[in-house]
Short mmCIF file of C-alpha atoms and ligand atoms in Angstrom, two decimals:
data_model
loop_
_atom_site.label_atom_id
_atom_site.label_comp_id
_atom_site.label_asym_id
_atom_site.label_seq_id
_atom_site.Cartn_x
_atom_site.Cartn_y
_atom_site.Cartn_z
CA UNK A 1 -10.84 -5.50 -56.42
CA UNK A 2 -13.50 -4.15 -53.78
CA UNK A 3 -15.27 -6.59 -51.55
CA UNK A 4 -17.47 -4.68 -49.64
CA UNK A 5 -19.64 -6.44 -46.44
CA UNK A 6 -23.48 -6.08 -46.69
CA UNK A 7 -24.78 -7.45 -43.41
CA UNK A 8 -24.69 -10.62 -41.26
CA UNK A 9 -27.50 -12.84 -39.75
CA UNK A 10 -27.73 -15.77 -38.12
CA UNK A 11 -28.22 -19.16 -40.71
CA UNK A 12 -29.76 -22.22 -38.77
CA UNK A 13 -28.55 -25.60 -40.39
CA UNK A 14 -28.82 -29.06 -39.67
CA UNK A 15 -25.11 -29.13 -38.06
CA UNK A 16 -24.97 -25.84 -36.50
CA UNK A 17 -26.26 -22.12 -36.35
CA UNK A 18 -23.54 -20.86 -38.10
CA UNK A 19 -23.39 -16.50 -38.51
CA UNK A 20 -23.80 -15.38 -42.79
CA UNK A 21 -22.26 -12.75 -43.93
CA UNK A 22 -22.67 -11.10 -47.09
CA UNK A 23 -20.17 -9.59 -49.53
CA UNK A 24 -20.12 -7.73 -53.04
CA UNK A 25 -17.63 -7.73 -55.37
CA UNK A 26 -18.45 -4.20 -56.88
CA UNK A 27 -16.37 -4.88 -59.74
CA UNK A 28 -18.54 -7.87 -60.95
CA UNK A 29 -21.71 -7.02 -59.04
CA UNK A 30 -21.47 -10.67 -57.26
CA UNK A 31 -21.94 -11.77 -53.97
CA UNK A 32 -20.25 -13.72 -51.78
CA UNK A 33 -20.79 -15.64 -48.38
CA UNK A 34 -18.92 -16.86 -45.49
CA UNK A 35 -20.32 -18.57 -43.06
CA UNK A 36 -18.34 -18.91 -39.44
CA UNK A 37 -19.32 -20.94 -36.53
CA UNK A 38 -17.37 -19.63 -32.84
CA UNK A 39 -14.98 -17.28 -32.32
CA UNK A 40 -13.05 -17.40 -35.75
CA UNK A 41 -10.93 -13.95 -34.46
CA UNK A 42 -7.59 -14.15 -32.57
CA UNK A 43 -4.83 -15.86 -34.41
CA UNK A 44 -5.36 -19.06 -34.12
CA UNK A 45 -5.52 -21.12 -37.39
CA UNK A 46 -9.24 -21.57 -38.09
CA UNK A 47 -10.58 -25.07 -40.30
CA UNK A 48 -11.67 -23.64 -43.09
CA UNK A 49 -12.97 -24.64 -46.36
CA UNK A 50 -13.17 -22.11 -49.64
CA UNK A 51 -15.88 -23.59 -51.47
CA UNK A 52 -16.35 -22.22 -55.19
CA UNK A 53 -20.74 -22.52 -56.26
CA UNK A 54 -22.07 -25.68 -57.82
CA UNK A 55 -25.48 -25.09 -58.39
CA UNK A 56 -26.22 -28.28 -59.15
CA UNK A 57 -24.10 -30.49 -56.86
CA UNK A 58 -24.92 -27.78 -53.74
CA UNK A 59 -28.68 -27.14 -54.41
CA UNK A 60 -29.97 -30.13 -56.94
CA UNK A 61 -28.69 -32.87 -55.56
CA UNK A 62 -26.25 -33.77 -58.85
CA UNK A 63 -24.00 -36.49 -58.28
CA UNK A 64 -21.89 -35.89 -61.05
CA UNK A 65 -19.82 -34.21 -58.92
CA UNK A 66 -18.32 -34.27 -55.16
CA UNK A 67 -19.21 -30.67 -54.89
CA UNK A 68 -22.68 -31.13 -52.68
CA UNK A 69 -21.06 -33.99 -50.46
CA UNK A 70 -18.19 -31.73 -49.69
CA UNK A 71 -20.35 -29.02 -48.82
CA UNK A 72 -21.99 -31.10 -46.50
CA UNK A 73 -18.77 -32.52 -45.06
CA UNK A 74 -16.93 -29.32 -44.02
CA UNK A 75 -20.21 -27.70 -42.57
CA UNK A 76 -20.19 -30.79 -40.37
CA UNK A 77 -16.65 -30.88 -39.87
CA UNK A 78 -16.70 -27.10 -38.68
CA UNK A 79 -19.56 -28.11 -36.07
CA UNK A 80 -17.78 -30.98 -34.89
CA UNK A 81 -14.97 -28.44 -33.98
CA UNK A 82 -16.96 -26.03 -32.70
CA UNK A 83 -14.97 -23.06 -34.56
CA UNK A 84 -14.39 -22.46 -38.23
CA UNK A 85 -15.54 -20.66 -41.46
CA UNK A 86 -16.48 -21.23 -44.86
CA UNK A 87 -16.52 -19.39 -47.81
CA UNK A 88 -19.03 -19.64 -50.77
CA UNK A 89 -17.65 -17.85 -53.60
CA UNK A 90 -19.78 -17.22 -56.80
CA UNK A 91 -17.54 -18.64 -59.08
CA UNK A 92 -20.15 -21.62 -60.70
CA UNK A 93 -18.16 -24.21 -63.26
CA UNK A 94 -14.76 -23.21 -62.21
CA UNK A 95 -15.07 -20.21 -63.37
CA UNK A 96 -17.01 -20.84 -66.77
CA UNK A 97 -20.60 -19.85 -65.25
CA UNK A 98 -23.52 -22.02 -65.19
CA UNK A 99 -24.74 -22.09 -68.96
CA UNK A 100 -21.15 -22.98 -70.01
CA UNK A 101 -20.57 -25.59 -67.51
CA UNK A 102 -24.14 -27.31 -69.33
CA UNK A 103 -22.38 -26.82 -72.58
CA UNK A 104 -19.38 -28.88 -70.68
CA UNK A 105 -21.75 -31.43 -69.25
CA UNK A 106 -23.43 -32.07 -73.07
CA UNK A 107 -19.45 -32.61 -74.14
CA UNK A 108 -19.04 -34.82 -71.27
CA UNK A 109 -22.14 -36.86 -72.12
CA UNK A 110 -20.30 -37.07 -75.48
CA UNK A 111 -17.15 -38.39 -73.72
CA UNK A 112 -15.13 -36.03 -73.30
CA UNK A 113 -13.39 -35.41 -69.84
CA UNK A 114 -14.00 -32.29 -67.81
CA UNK A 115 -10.59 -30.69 -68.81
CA UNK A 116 -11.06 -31.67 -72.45
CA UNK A 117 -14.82 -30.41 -72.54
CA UNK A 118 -14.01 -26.88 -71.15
CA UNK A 119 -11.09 -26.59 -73.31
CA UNK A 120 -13.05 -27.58 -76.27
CA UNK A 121 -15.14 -24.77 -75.25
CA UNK A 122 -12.35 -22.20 -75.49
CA UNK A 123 -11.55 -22.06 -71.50
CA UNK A 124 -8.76 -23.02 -69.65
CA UNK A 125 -9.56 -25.63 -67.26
CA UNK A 126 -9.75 -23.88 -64.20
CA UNK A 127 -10.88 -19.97 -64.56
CA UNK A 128 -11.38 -19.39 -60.72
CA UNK A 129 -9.65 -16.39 -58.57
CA UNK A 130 -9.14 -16.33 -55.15
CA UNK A 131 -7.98 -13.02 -54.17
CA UNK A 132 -11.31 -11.90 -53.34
CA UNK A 133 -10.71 -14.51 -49.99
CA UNK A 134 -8.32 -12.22 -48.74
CA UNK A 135 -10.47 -8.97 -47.84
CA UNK A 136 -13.65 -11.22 -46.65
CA UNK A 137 -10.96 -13.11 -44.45
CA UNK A 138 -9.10 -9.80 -42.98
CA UNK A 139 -13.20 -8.79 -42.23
CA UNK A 140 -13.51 -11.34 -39.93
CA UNK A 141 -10.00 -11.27 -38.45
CA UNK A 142 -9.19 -14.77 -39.79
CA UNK A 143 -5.15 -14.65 -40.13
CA UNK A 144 -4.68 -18.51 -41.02
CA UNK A 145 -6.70 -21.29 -41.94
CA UNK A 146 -6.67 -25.13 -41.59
CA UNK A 147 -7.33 -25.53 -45.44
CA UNK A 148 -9.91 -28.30 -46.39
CA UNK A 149 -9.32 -29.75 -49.76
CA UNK A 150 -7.50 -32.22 -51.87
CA UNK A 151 -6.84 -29.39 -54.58
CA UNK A 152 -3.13 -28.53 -54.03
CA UNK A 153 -3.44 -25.68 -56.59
CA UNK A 154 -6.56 -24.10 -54.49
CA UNK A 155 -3.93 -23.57 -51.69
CA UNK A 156 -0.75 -22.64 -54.24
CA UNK A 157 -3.48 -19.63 -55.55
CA UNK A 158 -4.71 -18.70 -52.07
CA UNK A 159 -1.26 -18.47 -50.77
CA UNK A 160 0.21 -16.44 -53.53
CA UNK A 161 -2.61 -13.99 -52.80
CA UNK A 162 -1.20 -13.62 -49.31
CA UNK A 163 -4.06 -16.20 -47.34
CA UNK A 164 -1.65 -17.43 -44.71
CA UNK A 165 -2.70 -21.53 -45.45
CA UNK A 166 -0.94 -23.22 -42.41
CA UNK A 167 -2.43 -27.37 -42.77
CA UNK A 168 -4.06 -28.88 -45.41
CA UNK A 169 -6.71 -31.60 -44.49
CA UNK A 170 -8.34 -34.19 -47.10
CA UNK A 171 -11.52 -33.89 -48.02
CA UNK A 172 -12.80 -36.94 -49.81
CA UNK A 173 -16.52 -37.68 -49.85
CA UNK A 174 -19.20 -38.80 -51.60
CA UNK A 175 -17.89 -41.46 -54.30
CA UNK A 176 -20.38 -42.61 -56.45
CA UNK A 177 -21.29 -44.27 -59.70
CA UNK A 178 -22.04 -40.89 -61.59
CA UNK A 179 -18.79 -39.00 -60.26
CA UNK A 180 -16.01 -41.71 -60.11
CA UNK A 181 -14.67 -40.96 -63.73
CA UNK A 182 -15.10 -37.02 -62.39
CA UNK A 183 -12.97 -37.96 -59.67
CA UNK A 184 -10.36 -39.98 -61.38
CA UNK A 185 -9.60 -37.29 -63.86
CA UNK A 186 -9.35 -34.13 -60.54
CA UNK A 187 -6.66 -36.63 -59.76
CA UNK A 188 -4.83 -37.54 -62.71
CA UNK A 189 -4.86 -34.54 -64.52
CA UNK A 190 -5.93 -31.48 -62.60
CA UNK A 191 -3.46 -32.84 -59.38
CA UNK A 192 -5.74 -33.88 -56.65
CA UNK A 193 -4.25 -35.16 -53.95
CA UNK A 194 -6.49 -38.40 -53.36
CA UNK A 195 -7.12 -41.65 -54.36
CA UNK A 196 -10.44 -42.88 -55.08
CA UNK A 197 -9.73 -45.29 -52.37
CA UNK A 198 -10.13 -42.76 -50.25
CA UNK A 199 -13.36 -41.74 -50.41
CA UNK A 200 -16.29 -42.57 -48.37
CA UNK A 201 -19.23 -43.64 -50.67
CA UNK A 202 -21.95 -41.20 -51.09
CA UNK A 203 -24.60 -44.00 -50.30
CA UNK A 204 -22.40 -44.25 -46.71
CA UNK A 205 -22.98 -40.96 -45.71
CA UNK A 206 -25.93 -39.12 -47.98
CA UNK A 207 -28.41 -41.37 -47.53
CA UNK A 208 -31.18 -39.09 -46.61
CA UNK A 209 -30.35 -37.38 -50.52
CA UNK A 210 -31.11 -40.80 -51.78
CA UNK A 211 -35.06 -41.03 -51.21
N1 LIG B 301 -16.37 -26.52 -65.83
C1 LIG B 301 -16.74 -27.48 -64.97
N2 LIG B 301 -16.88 -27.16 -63.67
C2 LIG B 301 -17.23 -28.15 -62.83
C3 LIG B 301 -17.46 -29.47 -63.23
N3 LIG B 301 -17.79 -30.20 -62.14
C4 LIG B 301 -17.78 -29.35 -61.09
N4 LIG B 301 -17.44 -28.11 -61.49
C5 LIG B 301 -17.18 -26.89 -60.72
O1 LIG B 301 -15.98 -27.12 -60.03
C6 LIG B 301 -15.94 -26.32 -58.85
C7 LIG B 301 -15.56 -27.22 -57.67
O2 LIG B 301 -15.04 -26.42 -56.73
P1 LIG B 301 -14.53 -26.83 -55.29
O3 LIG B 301 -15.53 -27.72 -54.65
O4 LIG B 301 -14.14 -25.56 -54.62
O5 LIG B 301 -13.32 -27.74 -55.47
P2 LIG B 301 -12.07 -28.21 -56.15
O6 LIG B 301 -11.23 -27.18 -56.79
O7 LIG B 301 -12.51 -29.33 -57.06
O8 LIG B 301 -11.18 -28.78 -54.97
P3 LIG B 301 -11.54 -29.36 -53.56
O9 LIG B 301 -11.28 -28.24 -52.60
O10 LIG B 301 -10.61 -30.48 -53.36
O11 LIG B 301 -12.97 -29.78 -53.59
C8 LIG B 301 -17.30 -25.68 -58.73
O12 LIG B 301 -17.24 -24.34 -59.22
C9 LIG B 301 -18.18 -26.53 -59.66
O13 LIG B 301 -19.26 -25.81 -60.22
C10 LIG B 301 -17.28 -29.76 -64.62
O14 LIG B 301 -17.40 -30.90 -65.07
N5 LIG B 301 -16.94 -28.74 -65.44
ZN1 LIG B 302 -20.10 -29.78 -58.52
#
């Protein structure tokens, strides 16, 4: 694996103006972001989220998922701190890639569940990698992250490939109608660690999506 850094520039947002860098994998001709906010460098554990590409929950608004709300949520957390980084890794549909995760969705509409649909597809249900965290992380000096997410095998995966995960903190946003049976079956068969109790309701804190 070679993850090589393109360039960085500032990236203005709504919370903060957080620095962008860019990465390619040269094996798979992708690229990659992180996004940091402070002084990220130095040692001390950094809140962090490693964010894997929804295309529709991130740029169309979908609520079929939590994906978009969660985005929102740890780029606000991070400001709120003052000091943190994200990482935005190409990896759309858990793995699967954009056209396949449609092919899901139509399953879905069918009934199915979103472990059933992609393994009716011929996937597993979770395709992702994370090793490609480790050389964008040792570029920016990050050497161990406050871990936002409620996916305990996220951190299992990023720890085996030597990211030094020291806290993990919930992140449970954006309930909704569309996403609750989504939600329920993260939990009860992919291991989430959350309740649907948890979660603060999209209408709550997305209003300005609703329009
Ligand atoms: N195949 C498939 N992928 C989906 C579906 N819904 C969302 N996704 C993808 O699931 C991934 C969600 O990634 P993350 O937000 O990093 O989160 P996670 O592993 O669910 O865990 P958290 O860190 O707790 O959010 C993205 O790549 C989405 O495109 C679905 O129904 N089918
Ligand atoms: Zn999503």
């Amino acid at each position: 694996m070679t993850i090589r850094f393109i360039a960085a520039s500032r990236l203005p947002t709504p919370w903060a103006t957080f620095t962008m860098h860019g990465f390619e994998d040269e094996a798979t001709g992708k690229d990659h972001i992180a996004l940091t906010l402070g002084d990220v460098s130095g040692g001390e554990p950094v809140l962090g989220r490693v964010h894997s590409e929804c295309l529709t929950g991130d740029a169309l608004f979908s609520m079929r998922c939590d994906c978009g709300y969660q985005l929102q949520e740890a780029l606000k957390r991070i400001a709120e701190e003052g000091r943190g980084v994200l990482l935005y890794l190409r990896q759309e549909g858990r793995g699967i890639g954009l056209l396949n995760k449609i092919r899901a969705y139509h399953l879905q509409d069918q009934g199915a569940d979103t472990v059933e649909a992609n393994e009716q597809l011929g996937f597993g249900a979770d395709m992702r990698r994370y090793d490609l965290c480790v050389p964008m992380l040792n570029h920016l000096n990050i050497t161990a992250l406050k871990l936002m997410t409620n996916n305990p095998r996220k951190v299992d995966a990023l720890t085996r490939d030597g990211v030094n995960v020291v806290e993990r903190l919930p992140i449970t946003t954006g309930l909704n109608p569309h996403n609750e049976q989504y939600l329920a079956t993260k939990a009860g068969k992919l291991g989430h660690m959350m309740a649907l109790g948890d979660f603060t309701q999209a209408s709550d804190v997305d209003i300005e999506r609703k329009g």
